[in-house]
PDB file of C-alpha atoms in Angstrom:
ATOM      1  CA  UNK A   1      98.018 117.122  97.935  1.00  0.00           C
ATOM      2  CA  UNK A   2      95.689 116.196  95.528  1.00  0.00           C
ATOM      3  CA  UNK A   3      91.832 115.841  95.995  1.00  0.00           C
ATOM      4  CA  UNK A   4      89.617 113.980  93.736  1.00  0.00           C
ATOM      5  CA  UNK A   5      86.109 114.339  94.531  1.00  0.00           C
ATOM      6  CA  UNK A   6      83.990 112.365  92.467  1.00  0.00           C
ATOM      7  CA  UNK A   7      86.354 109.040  90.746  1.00  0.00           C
ATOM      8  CA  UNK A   8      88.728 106.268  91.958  1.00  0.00           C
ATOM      9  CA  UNK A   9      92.081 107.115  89.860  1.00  0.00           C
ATOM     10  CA  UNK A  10      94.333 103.961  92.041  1.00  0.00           C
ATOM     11  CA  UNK A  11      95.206 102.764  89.005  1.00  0.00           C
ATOM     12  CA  UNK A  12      98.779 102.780  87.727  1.00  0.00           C
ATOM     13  CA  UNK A  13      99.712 105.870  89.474  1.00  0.00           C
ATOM     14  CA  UNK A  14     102.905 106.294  91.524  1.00  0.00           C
ATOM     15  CA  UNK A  15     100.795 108.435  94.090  1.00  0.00           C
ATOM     16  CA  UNK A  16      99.737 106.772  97.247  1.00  0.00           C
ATOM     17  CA  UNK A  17      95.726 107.194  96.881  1.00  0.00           C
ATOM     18  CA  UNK A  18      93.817 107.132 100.234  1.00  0.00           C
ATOM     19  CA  UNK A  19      89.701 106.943  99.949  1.00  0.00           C
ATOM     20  CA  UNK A  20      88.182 109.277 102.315  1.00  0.00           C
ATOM     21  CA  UNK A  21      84.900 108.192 103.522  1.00  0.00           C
ATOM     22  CA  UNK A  22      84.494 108.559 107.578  1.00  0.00           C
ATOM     23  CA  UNK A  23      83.518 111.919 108.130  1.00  0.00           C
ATOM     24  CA  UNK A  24      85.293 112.874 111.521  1.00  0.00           C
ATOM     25  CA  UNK A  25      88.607 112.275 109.002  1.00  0.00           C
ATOM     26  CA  UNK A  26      86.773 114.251 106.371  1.00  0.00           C
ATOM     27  CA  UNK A  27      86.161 117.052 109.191  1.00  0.00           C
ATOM     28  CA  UNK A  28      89.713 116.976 111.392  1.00  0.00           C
ATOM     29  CA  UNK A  29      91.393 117.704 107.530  1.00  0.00           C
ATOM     30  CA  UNK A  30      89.105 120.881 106.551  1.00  0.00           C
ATOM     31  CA  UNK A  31      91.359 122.980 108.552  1.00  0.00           C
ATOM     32  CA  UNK A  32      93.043 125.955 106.871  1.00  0.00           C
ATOM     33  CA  UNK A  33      96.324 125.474 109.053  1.00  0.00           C
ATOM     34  CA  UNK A  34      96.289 121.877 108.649  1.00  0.00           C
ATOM     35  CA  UNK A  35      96.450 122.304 104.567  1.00  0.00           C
ATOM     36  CA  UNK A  36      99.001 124.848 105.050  1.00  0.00           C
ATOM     37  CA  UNK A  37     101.151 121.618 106.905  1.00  0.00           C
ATOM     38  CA  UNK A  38     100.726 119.261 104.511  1.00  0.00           C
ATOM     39  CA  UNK A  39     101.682 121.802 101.530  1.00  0.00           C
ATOM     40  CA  UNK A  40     104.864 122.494 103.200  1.00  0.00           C
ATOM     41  CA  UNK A  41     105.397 118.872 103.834  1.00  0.00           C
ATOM     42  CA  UNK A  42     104.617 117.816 100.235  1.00  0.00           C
ATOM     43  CA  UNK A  43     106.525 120.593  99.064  1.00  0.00           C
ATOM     44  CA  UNK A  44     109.430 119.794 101.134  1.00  0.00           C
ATOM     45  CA  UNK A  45     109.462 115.993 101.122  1.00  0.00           C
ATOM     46  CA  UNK A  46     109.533 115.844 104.728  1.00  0.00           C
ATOM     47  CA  UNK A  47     109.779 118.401 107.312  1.00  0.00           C
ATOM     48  CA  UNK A  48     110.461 118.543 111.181  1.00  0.00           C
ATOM     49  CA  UNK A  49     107.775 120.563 113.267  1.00  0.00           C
ATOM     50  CA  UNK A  50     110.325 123.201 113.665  1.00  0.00           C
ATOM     51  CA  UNK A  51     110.527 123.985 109.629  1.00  0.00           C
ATOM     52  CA  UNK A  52     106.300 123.690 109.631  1.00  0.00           C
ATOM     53  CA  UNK A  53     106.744 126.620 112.450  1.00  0.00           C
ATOM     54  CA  UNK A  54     109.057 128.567 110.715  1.00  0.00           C
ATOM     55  CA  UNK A  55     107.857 128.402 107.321  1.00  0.00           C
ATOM     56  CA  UNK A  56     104.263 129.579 108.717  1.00  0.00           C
ATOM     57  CA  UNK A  57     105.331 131.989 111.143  1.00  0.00           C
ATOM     58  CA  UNK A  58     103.458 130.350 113.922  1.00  0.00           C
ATOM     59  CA  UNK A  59     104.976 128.879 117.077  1.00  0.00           C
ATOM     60  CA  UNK A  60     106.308 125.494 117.386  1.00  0.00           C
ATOM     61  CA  UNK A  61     103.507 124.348 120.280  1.00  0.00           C
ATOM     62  CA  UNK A  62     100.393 125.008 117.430  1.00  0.00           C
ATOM     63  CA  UNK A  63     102.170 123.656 114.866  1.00  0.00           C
ATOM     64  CA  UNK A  64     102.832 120.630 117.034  1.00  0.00           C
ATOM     65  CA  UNK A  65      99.366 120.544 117.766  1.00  0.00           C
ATOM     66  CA  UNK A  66      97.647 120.314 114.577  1.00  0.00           C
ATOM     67  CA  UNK A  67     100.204 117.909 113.316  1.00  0.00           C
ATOM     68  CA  UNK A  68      99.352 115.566 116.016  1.00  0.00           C
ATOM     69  CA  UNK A  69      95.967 116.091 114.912  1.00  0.00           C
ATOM     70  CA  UNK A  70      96.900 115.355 111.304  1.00  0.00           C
ATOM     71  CA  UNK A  71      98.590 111.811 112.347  1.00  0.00           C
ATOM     72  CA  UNK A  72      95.703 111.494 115.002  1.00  0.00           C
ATOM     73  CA  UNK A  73      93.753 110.761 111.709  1.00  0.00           C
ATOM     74  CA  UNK A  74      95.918 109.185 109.178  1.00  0.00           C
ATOM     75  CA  UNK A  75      97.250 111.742 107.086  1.00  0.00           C
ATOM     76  CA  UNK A  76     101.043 112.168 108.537  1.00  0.00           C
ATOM     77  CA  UNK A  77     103.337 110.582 110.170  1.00  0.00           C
ATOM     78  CA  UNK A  78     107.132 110.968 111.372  1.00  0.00           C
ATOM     79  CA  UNK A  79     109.738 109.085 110.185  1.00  0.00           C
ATOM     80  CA  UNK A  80     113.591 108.484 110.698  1.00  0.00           C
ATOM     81  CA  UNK A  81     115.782 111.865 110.553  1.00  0.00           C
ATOM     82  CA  UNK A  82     119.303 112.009 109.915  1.00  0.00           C
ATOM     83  CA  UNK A  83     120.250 111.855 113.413  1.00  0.00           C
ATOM     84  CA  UNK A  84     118.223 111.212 117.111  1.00  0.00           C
ATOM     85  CA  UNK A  85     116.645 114.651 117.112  1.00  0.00           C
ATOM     86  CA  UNK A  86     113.323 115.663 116.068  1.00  0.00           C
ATOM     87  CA  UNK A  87     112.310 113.410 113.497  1.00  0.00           C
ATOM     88  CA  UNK A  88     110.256 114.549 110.036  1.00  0.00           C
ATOM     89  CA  UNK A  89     107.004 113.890 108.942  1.00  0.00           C
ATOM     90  CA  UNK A  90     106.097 112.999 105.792  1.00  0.00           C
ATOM     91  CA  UNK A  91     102.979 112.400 104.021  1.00  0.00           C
ATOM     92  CA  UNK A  92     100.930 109.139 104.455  1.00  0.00           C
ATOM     93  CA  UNK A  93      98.750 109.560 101.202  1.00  0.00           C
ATOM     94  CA  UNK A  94      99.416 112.104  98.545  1.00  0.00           C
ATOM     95  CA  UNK A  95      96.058 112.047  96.806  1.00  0.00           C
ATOM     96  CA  UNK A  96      92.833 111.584  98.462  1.00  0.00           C
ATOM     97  CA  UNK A  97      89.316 110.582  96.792  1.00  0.00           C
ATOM     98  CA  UNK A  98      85.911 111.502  98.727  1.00  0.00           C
ATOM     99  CA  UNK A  99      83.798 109.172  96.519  1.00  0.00           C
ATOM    100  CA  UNK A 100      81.835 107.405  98.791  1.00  0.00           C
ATOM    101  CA  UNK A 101      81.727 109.687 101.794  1.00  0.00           C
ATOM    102  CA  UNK A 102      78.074 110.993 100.290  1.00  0.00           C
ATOM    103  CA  UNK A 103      76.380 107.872 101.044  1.00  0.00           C
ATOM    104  CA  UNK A 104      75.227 108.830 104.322  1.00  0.00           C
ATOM    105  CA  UNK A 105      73.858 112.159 105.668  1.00  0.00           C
ATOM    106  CA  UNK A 106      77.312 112.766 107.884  1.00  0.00           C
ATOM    107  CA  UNK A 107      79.677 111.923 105.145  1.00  0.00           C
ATOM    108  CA  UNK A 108      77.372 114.517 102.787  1.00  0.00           C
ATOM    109  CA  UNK A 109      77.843 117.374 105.684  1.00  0.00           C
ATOM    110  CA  UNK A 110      81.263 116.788 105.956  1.00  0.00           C
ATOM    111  CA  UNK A 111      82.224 117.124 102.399  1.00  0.00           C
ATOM    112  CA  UNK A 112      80.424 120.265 102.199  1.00  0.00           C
ATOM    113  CA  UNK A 113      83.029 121.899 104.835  1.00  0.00           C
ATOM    114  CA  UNK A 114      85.760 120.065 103.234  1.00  0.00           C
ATOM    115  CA  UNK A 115      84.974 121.722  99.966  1.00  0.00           C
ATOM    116  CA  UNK A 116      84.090 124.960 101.245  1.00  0.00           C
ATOM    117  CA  UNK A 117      87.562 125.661 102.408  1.00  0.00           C
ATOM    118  CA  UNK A 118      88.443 124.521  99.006  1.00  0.00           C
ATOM    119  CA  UNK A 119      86.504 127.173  97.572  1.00  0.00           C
ATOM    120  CA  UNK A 120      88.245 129.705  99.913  1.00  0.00           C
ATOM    121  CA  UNK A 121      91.713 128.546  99.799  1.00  0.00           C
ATOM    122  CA  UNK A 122      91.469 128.755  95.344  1.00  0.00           C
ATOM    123  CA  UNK A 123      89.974 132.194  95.873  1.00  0.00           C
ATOM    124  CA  UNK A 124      92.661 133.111  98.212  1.00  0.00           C
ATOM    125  CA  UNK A 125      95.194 131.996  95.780  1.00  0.00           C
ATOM    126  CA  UNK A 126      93.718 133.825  92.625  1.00  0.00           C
ATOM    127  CA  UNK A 127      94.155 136.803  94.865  1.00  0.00           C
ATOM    128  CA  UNK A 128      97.801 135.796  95.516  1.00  0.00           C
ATOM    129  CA  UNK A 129      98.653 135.459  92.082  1.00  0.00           C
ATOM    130  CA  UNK A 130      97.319 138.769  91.271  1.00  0.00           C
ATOM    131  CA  UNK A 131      99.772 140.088  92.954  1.00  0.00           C
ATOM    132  CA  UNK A 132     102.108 138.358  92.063  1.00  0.00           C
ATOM    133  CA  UNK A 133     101.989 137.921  88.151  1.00  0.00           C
ATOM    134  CA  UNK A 134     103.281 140.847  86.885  1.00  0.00           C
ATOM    135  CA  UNK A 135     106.684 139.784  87.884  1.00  0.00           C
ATOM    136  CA  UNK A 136     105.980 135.840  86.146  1.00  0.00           C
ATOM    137  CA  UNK A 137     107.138 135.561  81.986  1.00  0.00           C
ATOM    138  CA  UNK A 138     103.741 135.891  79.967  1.00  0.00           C
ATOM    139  CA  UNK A 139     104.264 132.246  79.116  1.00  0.00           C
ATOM    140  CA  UNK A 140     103.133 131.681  82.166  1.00  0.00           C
ATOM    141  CA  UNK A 141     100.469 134.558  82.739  1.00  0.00           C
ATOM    142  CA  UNK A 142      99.039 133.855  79.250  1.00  0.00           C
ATOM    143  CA  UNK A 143      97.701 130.309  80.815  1.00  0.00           C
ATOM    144  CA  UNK A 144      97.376 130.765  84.385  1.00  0.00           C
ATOM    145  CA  UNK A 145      94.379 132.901  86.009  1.00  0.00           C
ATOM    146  CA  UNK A 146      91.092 132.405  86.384  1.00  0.00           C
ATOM    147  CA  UNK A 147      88.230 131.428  83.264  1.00  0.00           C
ATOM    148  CA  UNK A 148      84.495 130.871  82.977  1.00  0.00           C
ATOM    149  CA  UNK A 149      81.967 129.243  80.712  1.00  0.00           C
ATOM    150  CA  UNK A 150      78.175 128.742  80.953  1.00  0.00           C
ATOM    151  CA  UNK A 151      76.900 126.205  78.724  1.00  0.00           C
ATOM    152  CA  UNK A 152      74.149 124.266  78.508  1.00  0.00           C
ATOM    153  CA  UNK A 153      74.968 120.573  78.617  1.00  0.00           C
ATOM    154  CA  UNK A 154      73.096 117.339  79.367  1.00  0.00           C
ATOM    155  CA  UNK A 155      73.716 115.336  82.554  1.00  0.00           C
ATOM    156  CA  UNK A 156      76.087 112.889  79.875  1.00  0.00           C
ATOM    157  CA  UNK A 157      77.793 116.229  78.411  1.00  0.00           C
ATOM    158  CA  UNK A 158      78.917 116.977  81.505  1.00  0.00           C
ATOM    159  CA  UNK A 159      80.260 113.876  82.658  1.00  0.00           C
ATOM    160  CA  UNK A 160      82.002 113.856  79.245  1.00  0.00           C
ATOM    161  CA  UNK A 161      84.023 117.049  79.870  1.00  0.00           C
ATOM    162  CA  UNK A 162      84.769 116.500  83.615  1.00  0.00           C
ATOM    163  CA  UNK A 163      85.840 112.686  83.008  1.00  0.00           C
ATOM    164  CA  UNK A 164      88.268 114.192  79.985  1.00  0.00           C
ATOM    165  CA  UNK A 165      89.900 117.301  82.327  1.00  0.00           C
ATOM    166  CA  UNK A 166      90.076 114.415  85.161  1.00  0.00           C
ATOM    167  CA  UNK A 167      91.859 112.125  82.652  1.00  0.00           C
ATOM    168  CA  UNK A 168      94.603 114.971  81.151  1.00  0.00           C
ATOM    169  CA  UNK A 169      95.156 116.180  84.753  1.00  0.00           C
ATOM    170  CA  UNK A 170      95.729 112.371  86.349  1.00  0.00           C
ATOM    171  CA  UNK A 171      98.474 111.813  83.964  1.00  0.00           C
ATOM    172  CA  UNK A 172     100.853 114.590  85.801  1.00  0.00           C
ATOM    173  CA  UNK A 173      99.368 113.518  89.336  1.00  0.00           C
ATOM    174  CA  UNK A 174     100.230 110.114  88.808  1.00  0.00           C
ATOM    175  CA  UNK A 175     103.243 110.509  87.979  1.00  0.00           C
ATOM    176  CA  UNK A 176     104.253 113.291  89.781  1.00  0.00           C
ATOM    177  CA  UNK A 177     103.541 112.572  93.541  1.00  0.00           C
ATOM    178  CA  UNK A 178     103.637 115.722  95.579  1.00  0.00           C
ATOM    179  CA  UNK A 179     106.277 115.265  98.132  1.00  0.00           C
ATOM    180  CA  UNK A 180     108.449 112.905  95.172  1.00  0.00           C
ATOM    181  CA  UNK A 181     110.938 115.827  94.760  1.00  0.00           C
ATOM    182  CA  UNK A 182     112.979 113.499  92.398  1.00  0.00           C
ATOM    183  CA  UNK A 183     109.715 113.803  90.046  1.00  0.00           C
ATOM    184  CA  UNK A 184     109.546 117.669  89.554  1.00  0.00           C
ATOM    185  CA  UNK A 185     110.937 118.373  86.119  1.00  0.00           C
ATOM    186  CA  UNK A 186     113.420 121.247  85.948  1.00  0.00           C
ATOM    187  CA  UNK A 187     111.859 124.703  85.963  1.00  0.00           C
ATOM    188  CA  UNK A 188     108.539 123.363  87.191  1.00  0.00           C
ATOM    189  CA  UNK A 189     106.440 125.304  90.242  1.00  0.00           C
ATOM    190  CA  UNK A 190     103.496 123.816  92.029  1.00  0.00           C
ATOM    191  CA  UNK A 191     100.473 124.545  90.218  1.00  0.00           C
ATOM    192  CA  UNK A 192      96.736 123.905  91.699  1.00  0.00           C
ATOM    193  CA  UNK A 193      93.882 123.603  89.535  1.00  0.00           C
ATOM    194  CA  UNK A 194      90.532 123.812  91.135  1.00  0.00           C
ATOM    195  CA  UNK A 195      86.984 122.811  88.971  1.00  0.00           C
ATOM    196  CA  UNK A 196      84.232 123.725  89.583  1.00  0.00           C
ATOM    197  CA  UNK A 197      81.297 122.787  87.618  1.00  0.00           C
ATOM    198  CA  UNK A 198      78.165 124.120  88.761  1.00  0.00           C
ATOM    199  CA  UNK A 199      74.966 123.370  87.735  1.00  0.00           C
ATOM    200  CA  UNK A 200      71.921 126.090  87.605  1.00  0.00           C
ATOM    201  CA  UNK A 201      68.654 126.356  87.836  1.00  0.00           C
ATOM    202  CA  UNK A 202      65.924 125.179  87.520  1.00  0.00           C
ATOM    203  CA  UNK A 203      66.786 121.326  88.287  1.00  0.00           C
ATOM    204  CA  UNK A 204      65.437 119.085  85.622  1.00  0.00           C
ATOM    205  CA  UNK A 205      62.092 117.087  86.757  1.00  0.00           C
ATOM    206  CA  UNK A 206      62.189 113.250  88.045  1.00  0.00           C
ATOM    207  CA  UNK A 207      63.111 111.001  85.331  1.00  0.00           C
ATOM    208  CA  UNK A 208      64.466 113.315  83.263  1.00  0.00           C
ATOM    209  CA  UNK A 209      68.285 113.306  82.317  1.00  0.00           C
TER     210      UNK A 209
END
């Protein structure tokens, strides 16, 4: 699943794009369980309850649950199985943009959850893969991990360097949808890359860029 805070990439893209702006949507998806369902959907293609519940170690009646919650809102639904028993679900979008939800006070507050869990899901995964890299090719260790820059840029600067990493990114996510398992080239793993650009103080003064 792909997340795209701040620009409307529906272009030419393969991905199905949904815009995110009502914020009981916004809140009923910043559920740590609920992102764990959709990344085993997208990964999978489609997947019954029963493979959500095994592949998370939970029980079939909670991961029942929050899917129902997830289609409640828009952002699953089942589909036709091989045969008449418990049908899949698949993913209704595969990339989601927030844009607009900031316009109001609500849609502001409910972003701010969204992105928290974010936050705590990419720090949960640098944690992971700390584990974990010793046993990965230095190919891939020598460009995966975690880096950090402070510079001091203009308002323009910024937008410069965030619009290019946005642009060199959406050419993979667009044509790579998540659950499009006929997309993956061979020897490629799922690989999330979370920016954050963050802004110190002090704030610069009214009218100022």
């Amino acid at each position: 699943m792909s997340l795209e805070s701040d620009s409307d990439q529906t272009g030419q893209s393969k991905q199905r794009w949904r815009l995110l702006d009502d914020p009981v949507a916004i809140r009923a998806l910043a559920h740590p369980l609920r992102h764990d369902l959709m990344s085993i959907i997208g990964r999978l293609g489609k997947a019954t309850t029963a493979d959500a519940a095994r592949e998370l170690g939970i029980s079939h009646g909670l991961a029942s649950h929050h899917l129902r919650q997830l289609a409640k809102y828009g952002f699953v639904e089942q589909v036709a199985g091989k045969d008449h028993r418990e049908r899949p679900w698949r993913l209704v979008a595969t990339s989601y943009t927030w844009s607009r939800a900031r316009e109001t006070a609500e849609g502001s507050a409910a972003v701010d959850v969204l992105e928290q869990l974010t936050a705590e899901r990419a720090v949960e995964a640098l944690l992971d893969w700390q584990q974990r890299r010793a046993d990965w090719p230095a190919g891939w260790r020598d460009h995966a991990g975690l880096g950090e820059s402070t510079i001091w840029l203009t308002q323009a600067e910024l937008a410069e360097i965030t619009d290019a990493m946005d642009a060199l990114l959406m050419r993979y996510v667009n044509e790579r949808p998540l659950d499009d398992v006929a997309a993956r080239p061979e020897g490629s793993v799922p690989v999330t890359f979370t920016l954050l650009a963050l802004p110190g103080e002090p704030a610069p003064k009214p009218g100022r860029d």
